[in-house]
CSV table of C-alpha atoms in Angstrom, one decimal:
chain,number,residue,atom,x,y,z
U,1,MET,CA,91.4,110.9,122.8
U,2,GLY,CA,94.3,112.6,124.5
U,3,LYS,CA,97.4,110.9,125.8
U,4,ASP,CA,96.1,111.1,129.3
U,5,GLY,CA,92.8,109.6,128.4
U,6,SER,CA,90.8,112.9,128.4
U,7,ALA,CA,88.4,113.6,125.6
U,8,VAL,CA,89.7,115.7,122.7
U,9,TYR,CA,87.7,117.1,119.8
U,10,LEU,CA,88.6,117.4,116.2
U,11,THR,CA,86.4,119.6,114.1
U,12,THR,CA,86.1,119.0,110.3
U,13,ARG,CA,83.5,119.0,107.6
U,14,LEU,CA,81.6,115.8,107.1
U,15,ASP,CA,82.5,115.7,103.4
U,16,ASP,CA,86.2,115.9,104.2
U,17,PHE,CA,85.8,113.3,106.9
U,18,ILE,CA,84.1,110.9,104.5
U,19,ASN,CA,86.8,111.5,101.8
U,20,TRP,CA,89.5,110.9,104.4
U,21,GLY,CA,87.9,107.5,105.0
U,22,ARG,CA,87.6,106.8,101.3
U,23,LYS,CA,91.1,107.7,100.4
U,24,ASN,CA,92.6,105.3,103.0
U,25,ALA,CA,90.4,102.4,102.0
U,26,LEU,CA,90.7,102.0,98.3
U,27,TRP,CA,89.6,98.5,97.2
U,28,PRO,CA,91.2,97.8,93.8
U,29,LEU,CA,89.8,95.7,91.1
U,30,PRO,CA,92.7,94.3,89.1
U,31,PHE,CA,92.0,94.4,85.4
U,32,GLY,CA,95.4,93.0,84.3
U,33,THR,CA,95.3,92.1,80.6
U,34,SER,CA,99.0,91.7,80.0
U,35,CYS,CA,102.5,92.1,81.3
U,36,CYS,CA,101.7,95.2,83.4
U,37,GLY,CA,99.6,92.9,85.5
U,38,ILE,CA,102.8,91.2,86.7
U,39,GLU,CA,104.2,94.5,87.9
U,40,MET,CA,100.9,95.3,89.6
U,41,MET,CA,101.2,92.0,91.6
U,42,ALA,CA,104.8,93.0,92.5
U,43,SER,CA,103.5,96.3,94.0
U,44,LEU,CA,101.1,94.3,96.1
U,45,ALA,CA,103.6,91.8,97.3
U,46,ALA,CA,105.8,92.1,100.4
U,47,ASP,CA,108.6,94.3,99.0
U,48,TYR,CA,106.4,97.2,98.0
U,49,ASP,CA,103.3,96.4,100.0
U,50,MET,CA,100.4,98.5,98.8
U,51,ALA,CA,98.7,97.6,102.2
U,52,ARG,CA,100.7,100.5,103.6
U,53,PHE,CA,98.3,102.8,101.8
U,54,GLY,CA,95.2,100.9,102.6
U,55,ALA,CA,94.8,99.5,99.1
U,56,GLU,CA,95.5,95.8,99.6
U,57,ALA,CA,92.0,94.4,99.6
U,58,MET,CA,91.8,93.1,96.0
U,59,ARG,CA,88.3,92.4,94.9
U,60,PHE,CA,87.6,90.5,91.7
U,61,SER,CA,84.0,91.6,91.6
U,62,PRO,CA,83.2,95.1,90.3
U,63,ARG,CA,80.4,95.4,92.9
U,64,GLN,CA,82.9,95.2,95.8
U,65,ALA,CA,85.6,97.4,94.4
U,66,ASP,CA,86.0,101.2,94.0
U,67,LEU,CA,89.4,101.5,92.3
U,68,LEU,CA,89.7,100.0,88.8
U,69,ILE,CA,93.3,99.3,87.9
U,70,VAL,CA,93.5,98.8,84.2
U,71,ALA,CA,96.9,97.2,83.7
U,72,GLY,CA,97.6,96.2,80.1
U,73,ILE,CA,96.6,96.4,76.5
U,74,ILE,CA,92.9,96.9,75.9
U,75,VAL,CA,92.1,95.6,72.4
U,76,SER,CA,89.1,97.0,70.7
U,77,LYS,CA,87.1,93.8,71.3
U,78,MET,CA,87.8,94.2,75.1
U,79,ALA,CA,86.8,97.9,75.2
U,80,PRO,CA,83.0,97.2,75.6
U,81,VAL,CA,83.8,94.7,78.3
U,82,LEU,CA,85.9,97.3,80.2
U,83,ARG,CA,83.0,99.7,79.9
U,84,ASN,CA,80.6,97.1,81.4
U,85,VAL,CA,82.9,96.4,84.3
U,86,TYR,CA,83.2,100.2,85.0
U,87,ASP,CA,79.5,100.6,84.8
U,88,GLN,CA,78.9,97.8,87.3
U,89,MET,CA,81.1,99.4,90.0
U,90,ALA,CA,79.2,101.4,92.6
U,91,ASP,CA,79.8,105.2,92.9
U,92,PRO,CA,82.2,106.7,94.0
U,93,LYS,CA,84.7,104.9,91.8
U,94,TRP,CA,88.2,105.6,90.5
U,95,VAL,CA,90.2,104.5,87.6
U,96,MET,CA,94.0,104.1,87.4
U,97,SER,CA,95.4,103.7,83.9
U,98,PHE,CA,98.5,101.5,84.4
U,99,GLY,CA,101.2,101.6,81.8
U,100,ALA,CA,101.7,102.9,78.3
U,101,CYS,CA,99.3,100.5,76.6
U,102,ALA,CA,96.3,101.4,78.8
U,103,SER,CA,97.1,105.1,78.7
U,104,SER,CA,97.7,105.6,75.0
U,105,GLY,CA,97.8,102.3,73.2
U,106,GLY,CA,101.6,102.1,73.7
U,107,ILE,CA,103.6,100.7,70.9
U,108,PHE,CA,100.5,99.2,69.4
U,109,ASN,CA,99.2,101.9,67.1
U,110,VAL,CA,97.1,99.5,65.0
U,111,TYR,CA,93.5,98.8,64.1
U,112,SER,CA,93.0,96.3,66.9
U,113,VAL,CA,94.1,98.2,69.9
U,114,THR,CA,92.2,100.9,71.8
U,115,GLN,CA,94.3,104.1,71.8
U,116,GLY,CA,94.0,104.8,75.5
U,117,ILE,CA,91.3,103.6,77.8
U,118,ASP,CA,90.1,107.2,78.3
U,119,THR,CA,88.3,106.7,74.9
U,120,VAL,CA,86.1,104.2,76.8
U,121,ILE,CA,86.0,105.2,80.5
U,122,PRO,CA,87.0,108.3,82.4
U,123,VAL,CA,90.5,108.0,84.0
U,124,ASP,CA,91.7,109.7,87.2
U,125,VAL,CA,95.4,108.9,87.2
U,126,TYR,CA,97.8,107.7,84.6
U,127,VAL,CA,101.0,105.7,85.3
U,128,PRO,CA,103.5,106.0,82.5
U,129,GLY,CA,106.0,103.2,81.9
U,130,CYS,CA,106.4,100.0,80.0
U,131,PRO,CA,105.7,98.5,82.5
U,132,PRO,CA,105.8,101.1,85.3
U,133,ALA,CA,107.9,100.2,88.3
U,134,PRO,CA,106.1,99.5,91.5
U,135,GLU,CA,107.3,102.9,92.9
U,136,GLY,CA,105.3,104.5,90.0
U,137,VAL,CA,102.2,102.7,91.1
U,138,LEU,CA,102.6,103.8,94.7
U,139,HIS,CA,103.2,107.4,93.6
U,140,ALA,CA,100.1,107.2,91.4
U,141,LEU,CA,98.2,105.8,94.4
U,142,MET,CA,99.3,108.7,96.6
U,143,ARG,CA,98.3,111.2,94.0
U,144,LEU,CA,95.0,109.5,93.7
U,145,GLN,CA,94.6,109.7,97.4
U,146,ASP,CA,95.3,113.5,97.3
U,147,ARG,CA,92.6,113.9,94.6
U,148,VAL,CA,90.1,111.8,96.5
U,149,ALA,CA,90.7,113.9,99.6
U,150,ARG,CA,90.0,117.0,97.6
U,151,GLY,CA,87.0,115.5,95.9
U,152,ASP,CA,88.7,116.2,92.6
U,153,THR,CA,88.0,112.9,90.7
U,154,HIS,CA,85.7,112.3,87.8
U,155,SER,CA,83.3,110.2,89.9
U,156,GLN,CA,83.2,112.7,92.8
U,157,ARG,CA,82.7,115.7,90.5
U,158,ARG,CA,79.9,113.9,88.7
U,159,ILE,CA,78.2,113.1,92.1
U,160,ALA,CA,78.7,116.7,93.3
U,161,ALA,CA,77.3,118.1,90.0
U,162,ALA,CA,74.3,115.8,90.2
U,163,ALA,CA,73.7,117.0,93.8
U,164,ARG,CA,73.7,120.6,92.6
U,165,GLY,CA,71.1,119.6,90.0
U,166,GLU,CA,73.4,120.1,87.1
U,167,LYS,CA,73.4,118.0,84.0
U,168,THR,CA,76.3,115.6,84.1
U,169,THR,CA,78.5,114.4,81.3
U,170,SER,CA,80.1,111.1,80.9
U,171,GLY,CA,83.6,112.7,81.2
U,172,LEU,CA,84.8,111.0,78.1
U,173,ILE,CA,87.0,112.4,75.4
U,174,ILE,CA,85.3,110.3,72.8
U,175,ASN,CA,81.8,109.1,73.8
R,1,MET,CA,122.2,96.0,50.3
R,2,ASP,CA,118.7,95.2,49.2
R,3,ILE,CA,116.9,93.6,52.1
R,4,ARG,CA,115.3,91.1,49.7
R,5,THR,CA,118.7,89.7,48.7
R,6,PRO,CA,118.7,86.0,49.7
R,7,VAL,CA,121.1,85.3,52.5
R,8,ALA,CA,123.2,82.2,52.2
R,9,THR,CA,122.1,79.7,54.9
R,10,SER,CA,122.6,76.0,55.5
R,11,TYR,CA,118.9,75.6,56.6
R,12,GLY,CA,120.2,73.3,59.3
R,13,ASP,CA,120.6,69.7,58.3
R,14,TRP,CA,117.1,69.6,56.6
R,15,LEU,CA,118.6,69.4,53.1
R,16,GLN,CA,121.0,66.6,53.8
R,17,LYS,CA,118.3,64.6,55.5
R,18,PHE,CA,115.4,65.1,53.2
R,19,GLU,CA,116.5,66.4,49.8
R,20,GLU,CA,116.2,63.0,48.1
R,21,THR,CA,112.8,62.4,49.8
R,22,TRP,CA,111.5,65.8,48.7
R,23,LYS,CA,112.8,65.3,45.1
R,24,SER,CA,111.1,61.9,44.7
R,25,GLN,CA,107.9,63.2,46.2
R,26,ILE,CA,107.7,66.2,43.9
R,27,ALA,CA,108.5,64.0,40.9
R,28,LYS,CA,105.6,61.7,42.0
R,29,LEU,CA,103.3,64.7,42.5
R,30,THR,CA,104.0,66.2,39.0
R,31,ALA,CA,103.6,62.7,37.4
R,32,LYS,CA,100.3,62.2,39.1
R,33,PHE,CA,98.7,65.6,38.9
R,34,GLY,CA,100.4,67.1,35.8
R,35,SER,CA,99.1,70.5,35.0
R,36,ALA,CA,97.4,70.9,38.5
R,37,ILE,CA,100.9,71.6,39.8
R,38,GLU,CA,101.7,75.1,38.7
R,39,GLU,CA,105.2,75.5,40.0
R,40,THR,CA,107.6,73.9,42.6
R,41,ARG,CA,110.3,75.7,44.5
R,42,MET,CA,113.1,73.9,46.2
R,43,PRO,CA,115.2,75.2,49.1
R,44,VAL,CA,118.5,77.1,48.4
R,45,ALA,CA,117.5,77.8,44.8
R,46,PHE,CA,114.6,79.9,46.3
R,47,ALA,CA,114.8,81.5,49.7
R,48,THR,CA,112.8,78.8,51.5
R,49,ASP,CA,113.6,76.1,54.1
R,50,VAL,CA,111.1,73.5,52.8
R,51,PRO,CA,109.8,72.8,49.2
R,52,ILE,CA,106.9,75.0,48.1
R,53,VAL,CA,104.4,73.5,45.7
R,54,TYR,CA,102.0,75.8,43.9
R,55,VAL,CA,98.7,74.0,43.2
R,56,LYS,CA,95.7,75.1,41.1
R,57,ALA,CA,92.8,76.1,43.5
R,58,GLU,CA,90.4,73.6,42.0
R,59,LYS,CA,92.8,70.7,42.7
R,60,ILE,CA,94.0,71.6,46.1
R,61,VAL,CA,91.8,69.3,48.1
R,62,GLU,CA,92.5,66.3,45.8
R,63,VAL,CA,96.3,67.0,46.1
R,64,LEU,CA,96.3,67.4,49.9
R,65,SER,CA,94.2,64.4,50.6
R,66,PHE,CA,96.6,62.4,48.4
R,67,VAL,CA,99.7,63.6,50.2
R,68,LYS,CA,98.0,62.9,53.5
R,69,THR,CA,97.3,59.3,52.8
R,70,ASP,CA,99.8,58.1,50.2
R,71,PRO,CA,102.5,55.9,51.9
R,72,ASP,CA,105.3,57.8,50.1
R,73,PHE,CA,104.2,61.1,51.6
R,74,VAL,CA,102.1,60.6,54.8
R,75,TYR,CA,101.9,64.3,55.6
R,76,ASP,CA,99.4,63.6,58.3
R,77,LEU,CA,99.5,66.9,60.2
R,78,LEU,CA,98.1,70.2,58.9
R,79,SER,CA,100.5,72.3,60.9
R,80,ASP,CA,99.1,75.7,59.7
R,81,LEU,CA,96.7,77.2,57.2
R,82,THR,CA,97.1,80.8,56.5
R,83,ALA,CA,97.3,83.4,53.7
R,84,ILE,CA,99.4,86.2,52.3
R,85,ASP,CA,98.3,89.4,50.6
R,86,GLU,CA,100.8,90.2,47.8
R,87,MET,CA,98.8,93.2,46.7
R,88,PRO,CA,100.5,94.6,43.6
R,89,ALA,CA,100.8,91.0,42.3
R,90,GLU,CA,98.0,89.4,40.4
R,91,PRO,CA,96.5,87.0,41.5
R,92,ARG,CA,96.6,88.9,44.7
R,93,PHE,CA,96.4,86.3,47.5
R,94,GLU,CA,98.3,83.1,48.4
R,95,VAL,CA,96.6,80.6,50.7
R,96,VAL,CA,99.4,78.6,52.4
R,97,TYR,CA,99.1,75.1,53.7
R,98,ASN,CA,102.0,73.9,56.0
R,99,LEU,CA,102.1,70.2,56.3
R,100,PHE,CA,104.2,68.0,58.6
R,101,SER,CA,104.8,64.3,58.4
R,102,TYR,CA,105.2,62.5,61.8
R,103,SER,CA,106.8,59.4,60.2
R,104,LYS,CA,109.5,61.0,58.0
R,105,PRO,CA,109.6,63.5,59.8
R,106,CYS,CA,109.7,66.5,57.5
R,107,ARG,CA,107.7,69.4,56.3
R,108,MET,CA,106.3,70.5,52.9
R,109,ARG,CA,104.4,73.7,52.0
R,110,PHE,CA,101.6,74.0,49.5
R,111,LYS,CA,100.3,77.3,48.1
R,112,VAL,CA,97.2,78.3,46.1
R,113,ARG,CA,97.1,81.6,44.2
R,114,VAL,CA,93.7,83.3,44.5
R,115,SER,CA,92.6,86.5,43.0
R,116,GLU,CA,90.1,89.0,44.5
R,117,GLY,CA,86.6,87.5,44.8
R,118,GLN,CA,87.7,84.0,43.8
R,119,ASP,CA,86.9,81.2,46.3
R,120,VAL,CA,88.9,78.2,47.4
R,121,PRO,CA,87.5,74.7,48.1
R,122,THR,CA,87.4,74.1,51.9
R,123,LEU,CA,89.8,71.6,53.4
R,124,THR,CA,87.5,70.7,56.3
R,125,GLY,CA,86.7,67.4,54.7
R,126,VAL,CA,90.3,66.3,54.9
R,127,TRP,CA,91.4,67.9,58.2
R,128,LYS,CA,88.6,69.0,60.6
R,129,GLY,CA,91.1,71.4,62.2
R,130,ALA,CA,91.1,73.5,59.0
R,131,ASN,CA,87.7,74.8,60.1
R,132,TRP,CA,88.8,77.6,62.4
R,133,ALA,CA,92.0,78.3,60.4
R,134,GLU,CA,89.9,79.0,57.3
R,135,ARG,CA,87.5,81.2,59.4
R,136,GLU,CA,90.6,83.2,60.4
R,137,VAL,CA,91.8,83.5,56.8
R,138,PHE,CA,88.3,84.7,55.9
R,139,ASP,CA,88.2,87.1,58.8
R,140,MET,CA,91.6,88.6,58.1
R,141,PHE,CA,91.7,88.5,54.3
R,142,GLY,CA,88.1,88.0,53.0
R,143,ILE,CA,89.0,84.9,51.1
R,144,LYS,CA,85.9,82.7,50.9
R,145,PHE,CA,86.1,78.9,51.3
R,146,ARG,CA,83.6,77.1,49.2
R,147,GLY,CA,81.7,74.4,51.1
R,148,HIS,CA,82.9,75.5,54.6
R,149,PRO,CA,80.3,74.5,57.2
R,150,ASP,CA,80.3,77.7,59.2
R,151,LEU,CA,82.2,80.6,57.5
R,152,ARG,CA,81.8,83.4,60.1
R,153,ARG,CA,84.3,85.9,61.5
R,154,ILE,CA,86.3,84.3,64.3
R,155,LEU,CA,88.5,87.1,65.7
R,156,MET,CA,87.0,90.5,64.8
R,157,ASP,CA,83.7,91.9,65.9
R,158,VAL,CA,80.8,90.8,63.7
R,159,ARG,CA,80.1,94.5,63.0
R,160,TRP,CA,83.6,95.1,61.7
R,161,GLU,CA,83.9,96.4,58.2
R,162,GLY,CA,86.7,95.2,56.0
R,163,HIS,CA,89.4,92.7,56.5
R,164,PRO,CA,92.3,94.1,58.5
R,165,LEU,CA,95.2,92.0,57.2
R,166,ARG,CA,94.7,93.1,53.6
R,167,LYS,CA,97.5,95.4,52.4
R,168,ASP,CA,95.0,98.1,51.4
R,169,TYR,CA,93.3,98.1,54.9
R,170,PRO,CA,94.5,101.2,56.8
R,171,LEU,CA,96.9,100.4,59.6
R,172,ARG,CA,95.1,102.7,61.9
R,173,GLY,CA,91.6,101.8,60.8
R,174,TYR,CA,90.2,101.7,64.3
R,175,GLN,CA,86.6,100.7,64.8
R,176,ILE,CA,85.5,101.1,68.4
R,177,PHE,CA,82.0,99.7,69.3
R,178,PRO,CA,80.3,101.1,72.4
R,179,THR,CA,78.5,97.9,73.2
R,180,ALA,CA,79.6,94.3,73.4
R,181,MET,CA,79.4,92.1,70.4
R,182,PRO,CA,75.9,91.0,69.7
R,183,VAL,CA,75.5,87.2,69.8
R,184,ASP,CA,73.5,85.3,67.2
R,185,PRO,CA,70.7,83.7,69.3
R,186,THR,CA,70.7,80.6,67.1
R,187,LEU,CA,74.3,79.9,68.3
R,188,LEU,CA,73.1,79.6,71.9
R,189,GLU,CA,70.9,76.7,71.2
R,190,ASP,CA,72.2,73.1,71.0
């Protein structure tokens, strides 16, 4: 609608329009297993306020969320649980690997810790840091929004490939 | 400087408070159990803060139930039960029992030397709390406890191969399982 109330048109592709909606309404599922979870809470709270980016609706059920924020160490016994949670989320879904431990195992290069969650689930955006500052989370969130808008995430590529009738892969480094 | 060089320390005021108690207790133990007590180590002479008593594996339950109940000892709390792998040494493992007495109040440490494949009598008959601690020692070191009511892995996945806190277990011996740990159906029934 124009400023004087007259009708104005905006032409776009339907896909872009849907992705525009998706990127501005990310519903995160907090998977905070250790100290990074505290920093994630800080980025949600008043000072940093993730609501500015439309990602404040935390959902603790994987069925209602589309952004999985893995914040913390994933020990090898937790890895199948994480995979389960990811599988239970409805497509399209996105994963943020929050902090050094989730991204690479961090300082815990031992038998009991998964060396990066990308060995278990496909990850769209990594946030380095131990723990990352809330600014890092917001930066990662904006990069993720860019990628969602372009349709350039694991989940969207998988859906697009399936729509073209191609055989899809799990997107994992180690399956 | 060799990092193993003992550093002079006062160990707080433990020694002033309990040295006499410990000495009389160890004298009583050696008089009662004789050859079952392999060795005793007192603080300062050895780098330790509480006395360490090495006991023969066969006699450990008898000794510990004695120090739990005898009025001169009354070490009524099993504060920790764990193990150490001293791999080049033989026997290889040491099972460690840390005891605490509420009434004195002081601590004492008992150890049992175990070689590979040898089992240790379970302590669950004396302290029920030893149950899970012994399961953890079994899980991490592979030391078997004879007579334990339920000797299963407690921390690691049931499909895990090897015992990760052994010195010869590779530090980066990752084992990632794609599916969640299978549950023994008999455990789900009451």
